[in-house]
Amino acid sequence: MTVPPEHALLALDVVGIFVFAISGGLVGIRARLDLFGIAVLAWVTGLGGGIIRDVFLGDVPPVGISNPWYAATVLAAGVVVVLLLPRLRELRRRNPDVRLGYITRLVKYLDAVGLAVFAVSGAAKAVELGAPPLACVFVGGITAVGGGALRDVLVGQVPEVLRREVYAVPAVLGAVLVVVADAFDVLGLPVLVLAAVSVFVVRVAAITLDLNVPTPRQTGANP
Amino acid sequence: MTVPPEHALLALDVVGIFVFAISGGLVGIRARLDLFGIAVLAWVTGLGGGIIRDVFLGDVPPVGISNPWYAATVLAAGVVVVLLLPRLRELRRRNPDVRLGYITRLVKYLDAVGLAVFAVSGAAKAVELGAPPLACVFVGGITAVGGGALRDVLVGQVPEVLRREVYAVPAVLGAVLVVVADAFDVLGLPVLVLAAVSVFVVRVAAITLDLNVPTPRQTGANP
Amino acid sequence: MTVPPEHALLALDVVGIFVFAISGGLVGIRARLDLFGIAVLAWVTGLGGGIIRDVFLGDVPPVGISNPWYAATVLAAGVVVVLLLPRLRELRRRNPDVRLGYITRLVKYLDAVGLAVFAVSGAAKAVELGAPPLACVFVGGITAVGGGALRDVLVGQVPEVLRREVYAVPAVLGAVLVVVADAFDVLGLPVLVLAAVSVFVVRVAAITLDLNVPTPRQTGANP
């Protein structure tokens, strides 16, 4: 079994943590939290998925709370968010009708990046720790959607993963790619990157085309 | 110590996962989620309790994400939910004033079944893994209420277990029955089934008789 | 490395569980839950932080569900809450304009005590189990805020830790004190108590002075 190198997983995690932490910070701003609330939400969003992954895989304490690089990444994301504030204000003064929608869209794209890298890193770490294939797929999916789901629940929103959009599916597909690649013994950095890019492309396509899966709305409204 | 056979636990889990997954799917319909959101909610509701149980018992990765039978059970439940849709629509056309209340009642009874089998399987697995008696009782209760609580929190509701009804109590009683049976060395399939049936009967009695525990409502309203 | 004695940790935990359980019960009353709902919320609030701590440290089953003293502490807290009810009613009759604000304030101060002892016990247990320094700090902070966060999410509120107040910071500072004390090999009961008192003082100062951290409210409102 070709095991993806530690540093490949670390790199993927750092990218995912960074973008998810920023998305968490932006949601915190939108929710009118104070700076510490924003910091906590950024931390939960950035590290939540990986922490759930490690707990499910029995790799405790989770690297999310023990690896200084991860904490540093969240801090860096926090700085970026604070630096973004004036620009968001500026943007809004120029274009009043942007409003909250701007953050919402930005968060969607940041989530797409985090979704992609965490789905892959989650599945790859599960493979590395010798979890059964099905578990690897589930762990990849949970790692990808976990942080965002925690973020949304904490601010009282129904998580993105439950809302009307193709969200969990690309994550699961990315995890499946990793597991299949491992089965064919070709799991390495190239495959990891390829899988992550695939997830990202599918997710962004879903956002831009506003691609939605069928909804039993009529029925849902009635019974 | 008489250890309940693996397949007894598996059977209990499958039943619980099936009914909880259906309840999760129905709540997803009621919450107007799309098909994937419904699938995710069914998955969380069906497997959540068992996953929490396994994490608390250190049995990772949780069988909920590693056992194909469990995943298949959730899929089967999903199919049932989709097949139920037209019938719910039909029913509503015949009887307009049924509305959402219908799903709410159905969910209550499905939860009663899941509550019963998960309370027993949770406690039995804890006993099997040699956890202390008190932990076995708590694990049984948490396994029983965990999935439904996650489901409700995800769609922004206060969990059933906190609402005005006898819900957690029968689960805890069922778990106690299992622990006591183990203490008397008579823990086997018959006892497991008996305990599950007891939980179900008590819970259904609470629903049908609308049996409520005293509520400090007046006081709660005031201070 | 001077390891804090088991009984010191147990004492800290019992104090934290007691006050957090009471705060959970009070929030349950405010949320108009029935007696069992109140009991469940008290249980989750009192034991939640420690359970998360133990899961993160791999100490399963968590002492919160296996140690009879902990369960007894929650029960005692429940009795106190029930005994408090008439007095809350009385108080309200005397002073109608107190209303819910009274419980809210009381919960804040109880949380301050729990925050202090759990931050310290969480960090100390992590140190004791040989977790890396950074993990000890995080575990301390999570142990301190976890129970209250679960409580708030369950009743549909945005957790205190995200709201406009100095909350997580003193907890993290207390955890840092413990880790530093361990590094200097002076970690013992005196230091644990000193650290807990420090957290409590800072948190209460924040409450009484209504000390807030800067909030990007304007910006938050706009983009």
mmCIF file with all atom_site columns, N, CA, C and O in Angstrom, chain B residues 161-199:
data_model
loop_
_atom_site.group_PDB
_atom_site.id
_atom_site.type_symbol
_atom_site.label_atom_id
_atom_site.label_alt_id
_atom_site.label_comp_id
_atom_site.label_asym_id
_atom_site.label_entity_id
_atom_site.label_seq_id
_atom_site.pdbx_PDB_ins_code
_atom_site.Cartn_x
_atom_site.Cartn_y
_atom_site.Cartn_z
_atom_site.occupancy
_atom_site.B_iso_or_equiv
_atom_site.pdbx_formal_charge
_atom_site.auth_seq_id
_atom_site.auth_comp_id
_atom_site.auth_asym_id
_atom_site.auth_atom_id
_atom_site.pdbx_PDB_model_num
ATOM 1   N N  . VAL B 1 161 ? -35.487 14.851  23.230 1.00 0.00 ? 161 VAL B N  1
ATOM 2   C CA . VAL B 1 161 ? -35.111 14.388  24.569 1.00 0.00 ? 161 VAL B CA 1
ATOM 3   C C  . VAL B 1 161 ? -35.236 15.499  25.611 1.00 0.00 ? 161 VAL B C  1
ATOM 4   O O  . VAL B 1 161 ? -35.331 15.233  26.808 1.00 0.00 ? 161 VAL B O  1
ATOM 5   N N  . LEU B 1 162 ? -35.232 16.751  25.151 1.00 0.00 ? 162 LEU B N  1
ATOM 6   C CA . LEU B 1 162 ? -35.370 17.859  26.107 1.00 0.00 ? 162 LEU B CA 1
ATOM 7   C C  . LEU B 1 162 ? -36.812 18.339  26.193 1.00 0.00 ? 162 LEU B C  1
ATOM 8   O O  . LEU B 1 162 ? -37.179 19.099  27.084 1.00 0.00 ? 162 LEU B O  1
ATOM 9   N N  . ARG B 1 163 ? -37.658 17.880  25.245 1.00 0.00 ? 163 ARG B N  1
ATOM 10  C CA . ARG B 1 163 ? -39.025 18.410  25.212 1.00 0.00 ? 163 ARG B CA 1
ATOM 11  C C  . ARG B 1 163 ? -39.937 17.723  26.227 1.00 0.00 ? 163 ARG B C  1
ATOM 12  O O  . ARG B 1 163 ? -39.544 16.800  26.919 1.00 0.00 ? 163 ARG B O  1
ATOM 13  N N  . ARG B 1 164 ? -41.173 18.212  26.286 1.00 0.00 ? 164 ARG B N  1
ATOM 14  C CA . ARG B 1 164 ? -42.090 17.789  27.329 1.00 0.00 ? 164 ARG B CA 1
ATOM 15  C C  . ARG B 1 164 ? -42.613 16.367  27.131 1.00 0.00 ? 164 ARG B C  1
ATOM 16  O O  . ARG B 1 164 ? -43.744 16.161  26.750 1.00 0.00 ? 164 ARG B O  1
ATOM 17  N N  . GLU B 1 165 ? -41.758 15.361  27.362 1.00 0.00 ? 165 GLU B N  1
ATOM 18  C CA . GLU B 1 165 ? -42.257 13.988  27.267 1.00 0.00 ? 165 GLU B CA 1
ATOM 19  C C  . GLU B 1 165 ? -41.317 12.976  27.903 1.00 0.00 ? 165 GLU B C  1
ATOM 20  O O  . GLU B 1 165 ? -40.122 13.231  28.041 1.00 0.00 ? 165 GLU B O  1
ATOM 21  N N  . VAL B 1 166 ? -41.914 11.848  28.266 1.00 0.00 ? 166 VAL B N  1
ATOM 22  C CA . VAL B 1 166 ? -41.114 10.759  28.820 1.00 0.00 ? 166 VAL B CA 1
ATOM 23  C C  . VAL B 1 166 ? -40.335 10.129  27.679 1.00 0.00 ? 166 VAL B C  1
ATOM 24  O O  . VAL B 1 166 ? -40.889 9.418   26.851 1.00 0.00 ? 166 VAL B O  1
ATOM 25  N N  . TYR B 1 167 ? -39.040 10.444  27.601 1.00 0.00 ? 167 TYR B N  1
ATOM 26  C CA . TYR B 1 167 ? -38.252 9.997   26.454 1.00 0.00 ? 167 TYR B CA 1
ATOM 27  C C  . TYR B 1 167 ? -36.959 9.309   26.898 1.00 0.00 ? 167 TYR B C  1
ATOM 28  O O  . TYR B 1 167 ? -36.724 8.146   26.579 1.00 0.00 ? 167 TYR B O  1
ATOM 29  N N  . ALA B 1 168 ? -36.142 10.036  27.645 1.00 0.00 ? 168 ALA B N  1
ATOM 30  C CA . ALA B 1 168 ? -34.856 9.464   28.064 1.00 0.00 ? 168 ALA B CA 1
ATOM 31  C C  . ALA B 1 168 ? -35.055 8.397   29.139 1.00 0.00 ? 168 ALA B C  1
ATOM 32  O O  . ALA B 1 168 ? -34.292 7.429   29.215 1.00 0.00 ? 168 ALA B O  1
ATOM 33  N N  . VAL B 1 169 ? -36.102 8.570   29.952 1.00 0.00 ? 169 VAL B N  1
ATOM 34  C CA . VAL B 1 169 ? -36.300 7.665   31.087 1.00 0.00 ? 169 VAL B CA 1
ATOM 35  C C  . VAL B 1 169 ? -36.442 6.202   30.659 1.00 0.00 ? 169 VAL B C  1
ATOM 36  O O  . VAL B 1 169 ? -35.701 5.338   31.145 1.00 0.00 ? 169 VAL B O  1
ATOM 37  N N  . PRO B 1 170 ? -37.362 5.878   29.726 1.00 0.00 ? 170 PRO B N  1
ATOM 38  C CA . PRO B 1 170 ? -37.453 4.469   29.331 1.00 0.00 ? 170 PRO B CA 1
ATOM 39  C C  . PRO B 1 170 ? -36.136 3.934   28.776 1.00 0.00 ? 170 PRO B C  1
ATOM 40  O O  . PRO B 1 170 ? -35.775 2.776   29.027 1.00 0.00 ? 170 PRO B O  1
ATOM 41  N N  . ALA B 1 171 ? -35.403 4.797   28.057 1.00 0.00 ? 171 ALA B N  1
ATOM 42  C CA . ALA B 1 171 ? -34.118 4.355   27.513 1.00 0.00 ? 171 ALA B CA 1
ATOM 43  C C  . ALA B 1 171 ? -33.171 3.952   28.644 1.00 0.00 ? 171 ALA B C  1
ATOM 44  O O  . ALA B 1 171 ? -32.534 2.897   28.599 1.00 0.00 ? 171 ALA B O  1
ATOM 45  N N  . VAL B 1 172 ? -33.109 4.805   29.668 1.00 0.00 ? 172 VAL B N  1
ATOM 46  C CA . VAL B 1 172 ? -32.225 4.506   30.794 1.00 0.00 ? 172 VAL B CA 1
ATOM 47  C C  . VAL B 1 172 ? -32.682 3.232   31.499 1.00 0.00 ? 172 VAL B C  1
ATOM 48  O O  . VAL B 1 172 ? -31.874 2.368   31.858 1.00 0.00 ? 172 VAL B O  1
ATOM 49  N N  . LEU B 1 173 ? -34.007 3.077   31.645 1.00 0.00 ? 173 LEU B N  1
ATOM 50  C CA . LEU B 1 173 ? -34.534 1.866   32.293 1.00 0.00 ? 173 LEU B CA 1
ATOM 51  C C  . LEU B 1 173 ? -34.117 0.622   31.507 1.00 0.00 ? 173 LEU B C  1
ATOM 52  O O  . LEU B 1 173 ? -33.677 -0.373  32.077 1.00 0.00 ? 173 LEU B O  1
ATOM 53  N N  . GLY B 1 174 ? -34.220 0.706   30.189 1.00 0.00 ? 174 GLY B N  1
ATOM 54  C CA . GLY B 1 174 ? -33.825 -0.437  29.363 1.00 0.00 ? 174 GLY B CA 1
ATOM 55  C C  . GLY B 1 174 ? -32.356 -0.776  29.555 1.00 0.00 ? 174 GLY B C  1
ATOM 56  O O  . GLY B 1 174 ? -31.984 -1.950  29.677 1.00 0.00 ? 174 GLY B O  1
ATOM 57  N N  . ALA B 1 175 ? -31.530 0.276   29.616 1.00 0.00 ? 175 ALA B N  1
ATOM 58  C CA . ALA B 1 175 ? -30.100 0.056   29.822 1.00 0.00 ? 175 ALA B CA 1
ATOM 59  C C  . ALA B 1 175 ? -29.844 -0.574  31.183 1.00 0.00 ? 175 ALA B C  1
ATOM 60  O O  . ALA B 1 175 ? -29.020 -1.484  31.323 1.00 0.00 ? 175 ALA B O  1
ATOM 61  N N  . VAL B 1 176 ? -30.606 -0.122  32.194 1.00 0.00 ? 176 VAL B N  1
ATOM 62  C CA . VAL B 1 176 ? -30.452 -0.687  33.539 1.00 0.00 ? 176 VAL B CA 1
ATOM 63  C C  . VAL B 1 176 ? -30.818 -2.176  33.520 1.00 0.00 ? 176 VAL B C  1
ATOM 64  O O  . VAL B 1 176 ? -30.106 -3.018  34.086 1.00 0.00 ? 176 VAL B O  1
ATOM 65  N N  . LEU B 1 177 ? -31.899 -2.517  32.814 1.00 0.00 ? 177 LEU B N  1
ATOM 66  C CA . LEU B 1 177 ? -32.297 -3.927  32.717 1.00 0.00 ? 177 LEU B CA 1
ATOM 67  C C  . LEU B 1 177 ? -31.144 -4.777  32.186 1.00 0.00 ? 177 LEU B C  1
ATOM 68  O O  . LEU B 1 177 ? -30.848 -5.853  32.712 1.00 0.00 ? 177 LEU B O  1
ATOM 69  N N  . VAL B 1 178 ? -30.478 -4.262  31.147 1.00 0.00 ? 178 VAL B N  1
ATOM 70  C CA . VAL B 1 178 ? -29.367 -5.007  30.543 1.00 0.00 ? 178 VAL B CA 1
ATOM 71  C C  . VAL B 1 178 ? -28.233 -5.193  31.549 1.00 0.00 ? 178 VAL B C  1
ATOM 72  O O  . VAL B 1 178 ? -27.694 -6.296  31.708 1.00 0.00 ? 178 VAL B O  1
ATOM 73  N N  . VAL B 1 179 ? -27.893 -4.115  32.249 1.00 0.00 ? 179 VAL B N  1
ATOM 74  C CA . VAL B 1 179 ? -26.791 -4.187  33.215 1.00 0.00 ? 179 VAL B CA 1
ATOM 75  C C  . VAL B 1 179 ? -27.131 -5.154  34.350 1.00 0.00 ? 179 VAL B C  1
ATOM 76  O O  . VAL B 1 179 ? -26.308 -5.981  34.758 1.00 0.00 ? 179 VAL B O  1
ATOM 77  N N  . VAL B 1 180 ? -28.369 -5.072  34.839 1.00 0.00 ? 180 VAL B N  1
ATOM 78  C CA . VAL B 1 180 ? -28.796 -5.975  35.924 1.00 0.00 ? 180 VAL B CA 1
ATOM 79  C C  . VAL B 1 180 ? -28.768 -7.424  35.430 1.00 0.00 ? 180 VAL B C  1
ATOM 80  O O  . VAL B 1 180 ? -28.249 -8.323  36.109 1.00 0.00 ? 180 VAL B O  1
ATOM 81  N N  . ALA B 1 181 ? -29.294 -7.637  34.226 1.00 0.00 ? 181 ALA B N  1
ATOM 82  C CA . ALA B 1 181 ? -29.305 -8.995  33.671 1.00 0.00 ? 181 ALA B CA 1
ATOM 83  C C  . ALA B 1 181 ? -27.880 -9.545  33.590 1.00 0.00 ? 181 ALA B C  1
ATOM 84  O O  . ALA B 1 181 ? -27.623 -10.705 33.898 1.00 0.00 ? 181 ALA B O  1
ATOM 85  N N  . ASP B 1 182 ? -26.936 -8.677  33.203 1.00 0.00 ? 182 ASP B N  1
ATOM 86  C CA . ASP B 1 182 ? -25.547 -9.113  33.118 1.00 0.00 ? 182 ASP B CA 1
ATOM 87  C C  . ASP B 1 182 ? -25.010 -9.456  34.502 1.00 0.00 ? 182 ASP B C  1
ATOM 88  O O  . ASP B 1 182 ? -24.302 -10.443 34.679 1.00 0.00 ? 182 ASP B O  1
ATOM 89  N N  . ALA B 1 183 ? -25.412 -8.635  35.486 1.00 0.00 ? 183 ALA B N  1
ATOM 90  C CA . ALA B 1 183 ? -24.952 -8.877  36.855 1.00 0.00 ? 183 ALA B CA 1
ATOM 91  C C  . ALA B 1 183 ? -25.427 -10.252 37.330 1.00 0.00 ? 183 ALA B C  1
ATOM 92  O O  . ALA B 1 183 ? -24.709 -10.968 38.028 1.00 0.00 ? 183 ALA B O  1
ATOM 93  N N  . PHE B 1 184 ? -26.644 -10.616 36.910 1.00 0.00 ? 184 PHE B N  1
ATOM 94  C CA . PHE B 1 184 ? -27.191 -11.921 37.294 1.00 0.00 ? 184 PHE B CA 1
ATOM 95  C C  . PHE B 1 184 ? -26.816 -12.994 36.276 1.00 0.00 ? 184 PHE B C  1
ATOM 96  O O  . PHE B 1 184 ? -27.337 -14.104 36.302 1.00 0.00 ? 184 PHE B O  1
ATOM 97  N N  . ASP B 1 185 ? -25.949 -12.587 35.351 1.00 0.00 ? 185 ASP B N  1
ATOM 98  C CA . ASP B 1 185 ? -25.419 -13.559 34.398 1.00 0.00 ? 185 ASP B CA 1
ATOM 99  C C  . ASP B 1 185 ? -26.487 -14.206 33.519 1.00 0.00 ? 185 ASP B C  1
ATOM 100 O O  . ASP B 1 185 ? -26.369 -15.359 33.127 1.00 0.00 ? 185 ASP B O  1
ATOM 101 N N  . VAL B 1 186 ? -27.534 -13.453 33.233 1.00 0.00 ? 186 VAL B N  1
ATOM 102 C CA . VAL B 1 186 ? -28.599 -14.009 32.370 1.00 0.00 ? 186 VAL B CA 1
ATOM 103 C C  . VAL B 1 186 ? -28.753 -13.172 31.098 1.00 0.00 ? 186 VAL B C  1
ATOM 104 O O  . VAL B 1 186 ? -29.812 -13.173 30.458 1.00 0.00 ? 186 VAL B O  1
ATOM 105 N N  . LEU B 1 187 ? -27.687 -12.415 30.763 1.00 0.00 ? 187 LEU B N  1
ATOM 106 C CA . LEU B 1 187 ? -27.787 -11.548 29.596 1.00 0.00 ? 187 LEU B CA 1
ATOM 107 C C  . LEU B 1 187 ? -27.676 -12.348 28.296 1.00 0.00 ? 187 LEU B C  1
ATOM 108 O O  . LEU B 1 187 ? -26.636 -12.923 27.995 1.00 0.00 ? 187 LEU B O  1
ATOM 109 N N  . GLY B 1 188 ? -28.787 -12.431 27.591 1.00 0.00 ? 188 GLY B N  1
ATOM 110 C CA . GLY B 1 188 ? -28.791 -13.145 26.319 1.00 0.00 ? 188 GLY B CA 1
ATOM 111 C C  . GLY B 1 188 ? -29.827 -12.533 25.409 1.00 0.00 ? 188 GLY B C  1
ATOM 112 O O  . GLY B 1 188 ? -30.471 -11.546 25.764 1.00 0.00 ? 188 GLY B O  1
ATOM 113 N N  . LEU B 1 189 ? -30.005 -13.142 24.246 1.00 0.00 ? 189 LEU B N  1
ATOM 114 C CA . LEU B 1 189 ? -30.949 -12.605 23.286 1.00 0.00 ? 189 LEU B CA 1
ATOM 115 C C  . LEU B 1 189 ? -32.335 -12.401 23.898 1.00 0.00 ? 189 LEU B C  1
ATOM 116 O O  . LEU B 1 189 ? -32.924 -11.329 23.748 1.00 0.00 ? 189 LEU B O  1
ATOM 117 N N  . PRO B 1 190 ? -32.864 -13.395 24.651 1.00 0.00 ? 190 PRO B N  1
ATOM 118 C CA . PRO B 1 190 ? -34.220 -13.201 25.219 1.00 0.00 ? 190 PRO B CA 1
ATOM 119 C C  . PRO B 1 190 ? -34.302 -11.938 26.066 1.00 0.00 ? 190 PRO B C  1
ATOM 120 O O  . PRO B 1 190 ? -35.204 -11.121 25.901 1.00 0.00 ? 190 PRO B O  1
ATOM 121 N N  . VAL B 1 191 ? -33.311 -11.768 26.952 1.00 0.00 ? 191 VAL B N  1
ATOM 122 C CA . VAL B 1 191 ? -33.323 -10.592 27.831 1.00 0.00 ? 191 VAL B CA 1
ATOM 123 C C  . VAL B 1 191 ? -33.213 -9.304  27.010 1.00 0.00 ? 191 VAL B C  1
ATOM 124 O O  . VAL B 1 191 ? -33.913 -8.314  27.267 1.00 0.00 ? 191 VAL B O  1
ATOM 125 N N  . LEU B 1 192 ? -32.361 -9.322  25.991 1.00 0.00 ? 192 LEU B N  1
ATOM 126 C CA . LEU B 1 192 ? -32.195 -8.129  25.158 1.00 0.00 ? 192 LEU B CA 1
ATOM 127 C C  . LEU B 1 192 ? -33.528 -7.737  24.523 1.00 0.00 ? 192 LEU B C  1
ATOM 128 O O  . LEU B 1 192 ? -33.941 -6.583  24.563 1.00 0.00 ? 192 LEU B O  1
ATOM 129 N N  . VAL B 1 193 ? -34.205 -8.750  23.959 1.00 0.00 ? 193 VAL B N  1
ATOM 130 C CA . VAL B 1 193 ? -35.489 -8.479  23.316 1.00 0.00 ? 193 VAL B CA 1
ATOM 131 C C  . VAL B 1 193 ? -36.501 -7.985  24.354 1.00 0.00 ? 193 VAL B C  1
ATOM 132 O O  . VAL B 1 193 ? -37.193 -6.986  24.154 1.00 0.00 ? 193 VAL B O  1
ATOM 133 N N  . LEU B 1 194 ? -36.535 -8.665  25.478 1.00 0.00 ? 194 LEU B N  1
ATOM 134 C CA . LEU B 1 194 ? -37.470 -8.279  26.546 1.00 0.00 ? 194 LEU B CA 1
ATOM 135 C C  . LEU B 1 194 ? -37.236 -6.822  26.954 1.00 0.00 ? 194 LEU B C  1
ATOM 136 O O  . LEU B 1 194 ? -38.167 -6.017  27.056 1.00 0.00 ? 194 LEU B O  1
ATOM 137 N N  . ALA B 1 195 ? -35.965 -6.472  27.150 1.00 0.00 ? 195 ALA B N  1
ATOM 138 C CA . ALA B 1 195 ? -35.630 -5.110  27.575 1.00 0.00 ? 195 ALA B CA 1
ATOM 139 C C  . ALA B 1 195 ? -36.067 -4.103  26.504 1.00 0.00 ? 195 ALA B C  1
ATOM 140 O O  . ALA B 1 195 ? -36.682 -3.067  26.811 1.00 0.00 ? 195 ALA B O  1
ATOM 141 N N  . ALA B 1 196 ? -35.790 -4.442  25.244 1.00 0.00 ? 196 ALA B N  1
ATOM 142 C CA . ALA B 1 196 ? -36.158 -3.531  24.158 1.00 0.00 ? 196 ALA B CA 1
ATOM 143 C C  . ALA B 1 196 ? -37.678 -3.335  24.113 1.00 0.00 ? 196 ALA B C  1
ATOM 144 O O  . ALA B 1 196 ? -38.172 -2.210  23.994 1.00 0.00 ? 196 ALA B O  1
ATOM 145 N N  . VAL B 1 197 ? -38.406 -4.448  24.248 1.00 0.00 ? 197 VAL B N  1
ATOM 146 C CA . VAL B 1 197 ? -39.866 -4.356  24.215 1.00 0.00 ? 197 VAL B CA 1
ATOM 147 C C  . VAL B 1 197 ? -40.363 -3.489  25.379 1.00 0.00 ? 197 VAL B C  1
ATOM 148 O O  . VAL B 1 197 ? -41.244 -2.645  25.205 1.00 0.00 ? 197 VAL B O  1
ATOM 149 N N  . SER B 1 198 ? -39.739 -3.656  26.547 1.00 0.00 ? 198 SER B N  1
ATOM 150 C CA . SER B 1 198 ? -40.158 -2.859  27.709 1.00 0.00 ? 198 SER B CA 1
ATOM 151 C C  . SER B 1 198 ? -39.998 -1.373  27.422 1.00 0.00 ? 198 SER B C  1
ATOM 152 O O  . SER B 1 198 ? -40.904 -0.567  27.662 1.00 0.00 ? 198 SER B O  1
ATOM 153 N N  . VAL B 1 199 ? -38.836 -0.994  26.882 1.00 0.00 ? 199 VAL B N  1
ATOM 154 C CA . VAL B 1 199 ? -38.596 0.418   26.570 1.00 0.00 ? 199 VAL B CA 1
ATOM 155 C C  . VAL B 1 199 ? -39.663 0.918   25.601 1.00 0.00 ? 199 VAL B C  1
ATOM 156 O O  . VAL B 1 199 ? -40.279 1.959   25.814 1.00 0.00 ? 199 VAL B O  1
#
